[in-house]
Structures are given as C-alpha cells and as structure tokens.
Amino acid sequence: MSKPYAAVAERAGHRCEYCRAPEVIFNLPFEVEHIVPSSRGGSDEESNLALACRACNLFKSDRQHAKDEVTEEVAPLFHPRLDVWNEHFQVDRDEGSIRGPTAIGRVAVAALQRNRDVQRIARISWMKLQLYP
C-alpha cells in the first residue's frame, strides 16, 4: 500500500473519485493515482493524488484530455480537485450507467469506459445494496 494511501482514501471517502465505486466491496484497496501524471510533470503532493478503482486508473492511464463526440472538440477529463462530480455526471439507476451532461463528463465516461456491461451490472448490484452512489 502506498504511503499516501490513508490520507487520499479518507479524503475520497473510500470511493473511486472518477466513478464513485465503493472500495468496501472490493477485496483489494483502491489505487492512488496521479491526476496529472508524473510523466507529464504531475507532482506527488496529495493535491495531485486521487483514489481510483483499477478500471478507472487503467483506462485513464496518462490521459488528461479526450475528444468530445458531441462538440468534436478536445475537452479535459474530470479533475477530482477542480471539478464537482455531480455537475458532470448523472447515474441512470435503471441501466446502471453513468452519463455525462457536460463535455468534461462525456469525455470521462468515454475515455474511462465507465459503461461497460460488467460495470453497469456491478452498479445495479451496489445500488440494491445501497452502496452506490
């Protein structure tokens, strides 16, 4: 477990800061990832660290921007320290999907592949258990 894990996890409420998955139902601690990747000059300070589930961390990788399919323009990915989750994402409780009403939300949903079947099915189960969102 990384050194800053405890502080980052507590700040995040033990939820993935990108998709809000509850850490409590996984059998491994979530990962501490760099919001601005180290490879792009991001620091190791806690303000640049976010708690991320394996899927979000894997698909985010070192990306910070992606093309929005609606506007055809490049938009920044969701930034947990600068953006408010509820302003950029909506959860469809019937489908278990996450929708992005803003360019930031849309590019994050697409880039982090948040609506794969396995994730939607998991979210529906979490909602039944009252663990999500």
JSON list of C-alpha atoms in Angstrom, two decimals:
[
{"chain": "A", "resi": 1, "resn": "MET", "atom": "CA", "xyz": [0.00, 0.00, 0.00]},
{"chain": "A", "resi": 2, "resn": "SER", "atom": "CA", "xyz": [1.40, 3.38, -0.97]},
{"chain": "A", "resi": 3, "resn": "LYS", "atom": "CA", "xyz": [2.45, 5.84, 1.70]},
{"chain": "A", "resi": 4, "resn": "PRO", "atom": "CA", "xyz": [-0.21, 8.49, 0.95]},
{"chain": "A", "resi": 5, "resn": "TYR", "atom": "CA", "xyz": [-2.99, 5.90, 0.64]},
{"chain": "A", "resi": 6, "resn": "ALA", "atom": "CA", "xyz": [-4.57, 6.52, 4.07]},
{"chain": "A", "resi": 7, "resn": "ALA", "atom": "CA", "xyz": [-4.95, 10.28, 3.61]},
{"chain": "A", "resi": 8, "resn": "VAL", "atom": "CA", "xyz": [-6.10, 10.03, 0.00]},
{"chain": "A", "resi": 9, "resn": "ALA", "atom": "CA", "xyz": [-8.59, 7.25, 0.76]},
{"chain": "A", "resi": 10, "resn": "GLU", "atom": "CA", "xyz": [-10.04, 9.12, 3.73]},
{"chain": "A", "resi": 11, "resn": "ARG", "atom": "CA", "xyz": [-10.43, 12.32, 1.71]},
{"chain": "A", "resi": 12, "resn": "ALA", "atom": "CA", "xyz": [-12.21, 10.31, -1.03]},
{"chain": "A", "resi": 13, "resn": "GLY", "atom": "CA", "xyz": [-14.50, 8.59, 1.44]},
{"chain": "A", "resi": 14, "resn": "HIS", "atom": "CA", "xyz": [-13.06, 5.26, 0.23]},
{"chain": "A", "resi": 15, "resn": "ARG", "atom": "CA", "xyz": [-14.74, 5.69, -3.17]},
{"chain": "A", "resi": 16, "resn": "CYS", "atom": "CA", "xyz": [-13.21, 5.89, -6.61]},
{"chain": "A", "resi": 17, "resn": "GLU", "atom": "CA", "xyz": [-13.03, 9.59, -7.32]},
{"chain": "A", "resi": 18, "resn": "TYR", "atom": "CA", "xyz": [-13.80, 9.00, -11.00]},
{"chain": "A", "resi": 19, "resn": "CYS", "atom": "CA", "xyz": [-16.76, 6.60, -10.92]},
{"chain": "A", "resi": 20, "resn": "ARG", "atom": "CA", "xyz": [-17.73, 6.59, -7.23]},
{"chain": "A", "resi": 21, "resn": "ALA", "atom": "CA", "xyz": [-17.33, 2.81, -6.88]},
{"chain": "A", "resi": 22, "resn": "PRO", "atom": "CA", "xyz": [-17.32, 1.88, -3.18]},
{"chain": "A", "resi": 23, "resn": "GLU", "atom": "CA", "xyz": [-13.97, 0.47, -2.10]},
{"chain": "A", "resi": 24, "resn": "VAL", "atom": "CA", "xyz": [-15.57, -1.58, 0.67]},
{"chain": "A", "resi": 25, "resn": "ILE", "atom": "CA", "xyz": [-16.89, -4.24, -1.72]},
{"chain": "A", "resi": 26, "resn": "PHE", "atom": "CA", "xyz": [-13.54, -4.91, -3.41]},
{"chain": "A", "resi": 27, "resn": "ASN", "atom": "CA", "xyz": [-11.05, -7.34, -1.96]},
{"chain": "A", "resi": 28, "resn": "LEU", "atom": "CA", "xyz": [-8.11, -5.01, -2.62]},
{"chain": "A", "resi": 29, "resn": "PRO", "atom": "CA", "xyz": [-7.56, -1.37, -1.65]},
{"chain": "A", "resi": 30, "resn": "PHE", "atom": "CA", "xyz": [-8.11, 1.08, -4.49]},
{"chain": "A", "resi": 31, "resn": "GLU", "atom": "CA", "xyz": [-5.11, 2.66, -6.17]},
{"chain": "A", "resi": 32, "resn": "VAL", "atom": "CA", "xyz": [-3.65, 6.09, -5.53]},
{"chain": "A", "resi": 33, "resn": "GLU", "atom": "CA", "xyz": [-3.18, 7.68, -8.94]},
{"chain": "A", "resi": 34, "resn": "HIS", "atom": "CA", "xyz": [-1.72, 10.93, -10.20]},
{"chain": "A", "resi": 35, "resn": "ILE", "atom": "CA", "xyz": [-4.39, 13.27, -11.57]},
{"chain": "A", "resi": 36, "resn": "VAL", "atom": "CA", "xyz": [-1.72, 14.99, -13.63]},
{"chain": "A", "resi": 37, "resn": "PRO", "atom": "CA", "xyz": [0.53, 12.06, -14.49]},
{"chain": "A", "resi": 38, "resn": "SER", "atom": "CA", "xyz": [4.14, 12.07, -13.33]},
{"chain": "A", "resi": 39, "resn": "SER", "atom": "CA", "xyz": [5.12, 11.60, -16.98]},
{"chain": "A", "resi": 40, "resn": "ARG", "atom": "CA", "xyz": [3.50, 14.98, -17.70]},
{"chain": "A", "resi": 41, "resn": "GLY", "atom": "CA", "xyz": [5.04, 16.85, -14.78]},
{"chain": "A", "resi": 42, "resn": "GLY", "atom": "CA", "xyz": [2.49, 15.95, -12.09]},
{"chain": "A", "resi": 43, "resn": "SER", "atom": "CA", "xyz": [3.73, 16.08, -8.53]},
{"chain": "A", "resi": 44, "resn": "ASP", "atom": "CA", "xyz": [3.49, 13.54, -5.73]},
{"chain": "A", "resi": 45, "resn": "GLU", "atom": "CA", "xyz": [1.70, 16.05, -3.49]},
{"chain": "A", "resi": 46, "resn": "GLU", "atom": "CA", "xyz": [-1.65, 14.92, -2.10]},
{"chain": "A", "resi": 47, "resn": "SER", "atom": "CA", "xyz": [-3.45, 17.59, -4.09]},
{"chain": "A", "resi": 48, "resn": "ASN", "atom": "CA", "xyz": [-2.41, 15.74, -7.26]},
{"chain": "A", "resi": 49, "resn": "LEU", "atom": "CA", "xyz": [-3.39, 12.30, -5.98]},
{"chain": "A", "resi": 50, "resn": "ALA", "atom": "CA", "xyz": [-6.77, 10.63, -6.31]},
{"chain": "A", "resi": 51, "resn": "LEU", "atom": "CA", "xyz": [-8.24, 7.34, -5.19]},
{"chain": "A", "resi": 52, "resn": "ALA", "atom": "CA", "xyz": [-9.18, 5.28, -8.23]},
{"chain": "A", "resi": 53, "resn": "CYS", "atom": "CA", "xyz": [-10.60, 1.83, -8.82]},
{"chain": "A", "resi": 54, "resn": "ARG", "atom": "CA", "xyz": [-8.50, -0.41, -11.01]},
{"chain": "A", "resi": 55, "resn": "ALA", "atom": "CA", "xyz": [-10.71, 0.10, -14.07]},
{"chain": "A", "resi": 56, "resn": "CYS", "atom": "CA", "xyz": [-10.68, 3.90, -13.91]},
{"chain": "A", "resi": 57, "resn": "ASN", "atom": "CA", "xyz": [-6.95, 4.03, -13.26]},
{"chain": "A", "resi": 58, "resn": "LEU", "atom": "CA", "xyz": [-6.24, 1.59, -16.09]},
{"chain": "A", "resi": 59, "resn": "PHE", "atom": "CA", "xyz": [-8.38, 3.39, -18.67]},
{"chain": "A", "resi": 60, "resn": "LYS", "atom": "CA", "xyz": [-7.37, 6.88, -17.58]},
{"chain": "A", "resi": 61, "resn": "SER", "atom": "CA", "xyz": [-3.70, 5.96, -17.80]},
{"chain": "A", "resi": 62, "resn": "ASP", "atom": "CA", "xyz": [-1.75, 9.16, -18.52]},
{"chain": "A", "resi": 63, "resn": "ARG", "atom": "CA", "xyz": [-4.58, 10.93, -20.34]},
{"chain": "A", "resi": 64, "resn": "GLN", "atom": "CA", "xyz": [-5.78, 14.36, -19.33]},
{"chain": "A", "resi": 65, "resn": "HIS", "atom": "CA", "xyz": [-7.89, 15.24, -22.37]},
{"chain": "A", "resi": 66, "resn": "ALA", "atom": "CA", "xyz": [-10.03, 13.49, -24.95]},
{"chain": "A", "resi": 67, "resn": "LYS", "atom": "CA", "xyz": [-12.19, 14.40, -27.91]},
{"chain": "A", "resi": 68, "resn": "ASP", "atom": "CA", "xyz": [-15.83, 15.07, -27.10]},
{"chain": "A", "resi": 69, "resn": "GLU", "atom": "CA", "xyz": [-18.01, 13.25, -29.63]},
{"chain": "A", "resi": 70, "resn": "VAL", "atom": "CA", "xyz": [-20.77, 15.88, -29.33]},
{"chain": "A", "resi": 71, "resn": "THR", "atom": "CA", "xyz": [-18.75, 19.06, -29.85]},
{"chain": "A", "resi": 72, "resn": "GLU", "atom": "CA", "xyz": [-15.89, 17.39, -31.78]},
{"chain": "A", "resi": 73, "resn": "GLU", "atom": "CA", "xyz": [-13.52, 19.42, -29.59]},
{"chain": "A", "resi": 74, "resn": "VAL", "atom": "CA", "xyz": [-10.89, 18.24, -27.15]},
{"chain": "A", "resi": 75, "resn": "ALA", "atom": "CA", "xyz": [-12.03, 18.60, -23.54]},
{"chain": "A", "resi": 76, "resn": "PRO", "atom": "CA", "xyz": [-10.28, 17.92, -20.24]},
{"chain": "A", "resi": 77, "resn": "LEU", "atom": "CA", "xyz": [-11.04, 14.74, -18.35]},
{"chain": "A", "resi": 78, "resn": "PHE", "atom": "CA", "xyz": [-12.75, 15.11, -14.99]},
{"chain": "A", "resi": 79, "resn": "HIS", "atom": "CA", "xyz": [-10.32, 16.53, -12.42]},
{"chain": "A", "resi": 80, "resn": "PRO", "atom": "CA", "xyz": [-11.29, 15.46, -8.88]},
{"chain": "A", "resi": 81, "resn": "ARG", "atom": "CA", "xyz": [-9.73, 18.55, -7.28]},
{"chain": "A", "resi": 82, "resn": "LEU", "atom": "CA", "xyz": [-11.15, 21.12, -9.69]},
{"chain": "A", "resi": 83, "resn": "ASP", "atom": "CA", "xyz": [-14.47, 19.67, -10.84]},
{"chain": "A", "resi": 84, "resn": "VAL", "atom": "CA", "xyz": [-17.64, 18.74, -8.93]},
{"chain": "A", "resi": 85, "resn": "TRP", "atom": "CA", "xyz": [-18.73, 15.15, -9.70]},
{"chain": "A", "resi": 86, "resn": "ASN", "atom": "CA", "xyz": [-22.48, 15.85, -9.65]},
{"chain": "A", "resi": 87, "resn": "GLU", "atom": "CA", "xyz": [-22.10, 18.69, -12.13]},
{"chain": "A", "resi": 88, "resn": "HIS", "atom": "CA", "xyz": [-20.52, 16.43, -14.75]},
{"chain": "A", "resi": 89, "resn": "PHE", "atom": "CA", "xyz": [-22.13, 13.04, -14.18]},
{"chain": "A", "resi": 90, "resn": "GLN", "atom": "CA", "xyz": [-25.58, 11.55, -13.75]},
{"chain": "A", "resi": 91, "resn": "VAL", "atom": "CA", "xyz": [-26.36, 7.97, -12.80]},
{"chain": "A", "resi": 92, "resn": "ASP", "atom": "CA", "xyz": [-29.15, 6.15, -14.62]},
{"chain": "A", "resi": 93, "resn": "ARG", "atom": "CA", "xyz": [-30.42, 3.94, -11.83]},
{"chain": "A", "resi": 94, "resn": "ASP", "atom": "CA", "xyz": [-32.32, 1.59, -14.16]},
{"chain": "A", "resi": 95, "resn": "GLU", "atom": "CA", "xyz": [-29.41, 0.91, -16.53]},
{"chain": "A", "resi": 96, "resn": "GLY", "atom": "CA", "xyz": [-26.61, 1.38, -14.03]},
{"chain": "A", "resi": 97, "resn": "SER", "atom": "CA", "xyz": [-24.90, 3.67, -16.50]},
{"chain": "A", "resi": 98, "resn": "ILE", "atom": "CA", "xyz": [-23.16, 6.98, -15.90]},
{"chain": "A", "resi": 99, "resn": "ARG", "atom": "CA", "xyz": [-23.99, 9.82, -18.28]},
{"chain": "A", "resi": 100, "resn": "GLY", "atom": "CA", "xyz": [-22.01, 12.97, -18.88]},
{"chain": "A", "resi": 101, "resn": "PRO", "atom": "CA", "xyz": [-24.17, 16.06, -19.39]},
{"chain": "A", "resi": 102, "resn": "THR", "atom": "CA", "xyz": [-21.07, 18.23, -19.93]},
{"chain": "A", "resi": 103, "resn": "ALA", "atom": "CA", "xyz": [-18.08, 17.87, -22.24]},
{"chain": "A", "resi": 104, "resn": "ILE", "atom": "CA", "xyz": [-15.91, 17.02, -19.22]},
{"chain": "A", "resi": 105, "resn": "GLY", "atom": "CA", "xyz": [-18.40, 14.34, -18.19]},
{"chain": "A", "resi": 106, "resn": "ARG", "atom": "CA", "xyz": [-18.82, 12.90, -21.69]},
{"chain": "A", "resi": 107, "resn": "VAL", "atom": "CA", "xyz": [-15.10, 12.57, -22.37]},
{"chain": "A", "resi": 108, "resn": "ALA", "atom": "CA", "xyz": [-14.52, 11.00, -18.95]},
{"chain": "A", "resi": 109, "resn": "VAL", "atom": "CA", "xyz": [-17.34, 8.47, -19.45]},
{"chain": "A", "resi": 110, "resn": "ALA", "atom": "CA", "xyz": [-15.96, 7.53, -22.88]},
{"chain": "A", "resi": 111, "resn": "ALA", "atom": "CA", "xyz": [-12.24, 7.55, -22.04]},
{"chain": "A", "resi": 112, "resn": "LEU", "atom": "CA", "xyz": [-12.62, 5.64, -18.79]},
{"chain": "A", "resi": 113, "resn": "GLN", "atom": "CA", "xyz": [-15.09, 3.21, -20.41]},
{"chain": "A", "resi": 114, "resn": "ARG", "atom": "CA", "xyz": [-17.45, 3.58, -17.49]},
{"chain": "A", "resi": 115, "resn": "ASN", "atom": "CA", "xyz": [-20.44, 1.91, -19.08]},
{"chain": "A", "resi": 116, "resn": "ARG", "atom": "CA", "xyz": [-19.08, -1.49, -19.99]},
{"chain": "A", "resi": 117, "resn": "ASP", "atom": "CA", "xyz": [-21.61, -4.21, -19.18]},
{"chain": "A", "resi": 118, "resn": "VAL", "atom": "CA", "xyz": [-19.62, -5.51, -16.23]},
{"chain": "A", "resi": 119, "resn": "GLN", "atom": "CA", "xyz": [-19.53, -2.06, -14.65]},
{"chain": "A", "resi": 120, "resn": "ARG", "atom": "CA", "xyz": [-23.22, -1.32, -15.23]},
{"chain": "A", "resi": 121, "resn": "ILE", "atom": "CA", "xyz": [-24.23, -4.67, -13.75]},
{"chain": "A", "resi": 122, "resn": "ALA", "atom": "CA", "xyz": [-21.98, -4.06, -10.75]},
{"chain": "A", "resi": 123, "resn": "ARG", "atom": "CA", "xyz": [-23.51, -0.59, -10.19]},
{"chain": "A", "resi": 124, "resn": "ILE", "atom": "CA", "xyz": [-27.02, -2.03, -10.24]},
{"chain": "A", "resi": 125, "resn": "SER", "atom": "CA", "xyz": [-25.97, -4.54, -7.57]},
{"chain": "A", "resi": 126, "resn": "TRP", "atom": "CA", "xyz": [-24.32, -1.81, -5.49]},
{"chain": "A", "resi": 127, "resn": "MET", "atom": "CA", "xyz": [-27.47, 0.29, -5.69]},
{"chain": "A", "resi": 128, "resn": "LYS", "atom": "CA", "xyz": [-29.56, -2.66, -4.49]},
{"chain": "A", "resi": 129, "resn": "LEU", "atom": "CA", "xyz": [-27.19, -2.92, -1.52]},
{"chain": "A", "resi": 130, "resn": "GLN", "atom": "CA", "xyz": [-27.47, 0.84, -1.01]},
{"chain": "A", "resi": 131, "resn": "LEU", "atom": "CA", "xyz": [-23.73, 1.26, -1.51]},
{"chain": "A", "resi": 132, "resn": "TYR", "atom": "CA", "xyz": [-23.94, 3.45, -4.63]},
{"chain": "A", "resi": 133, "resn": "PRO", "atom": "CA", "xyz": [-23.74, 6.26, -5.45]}
]
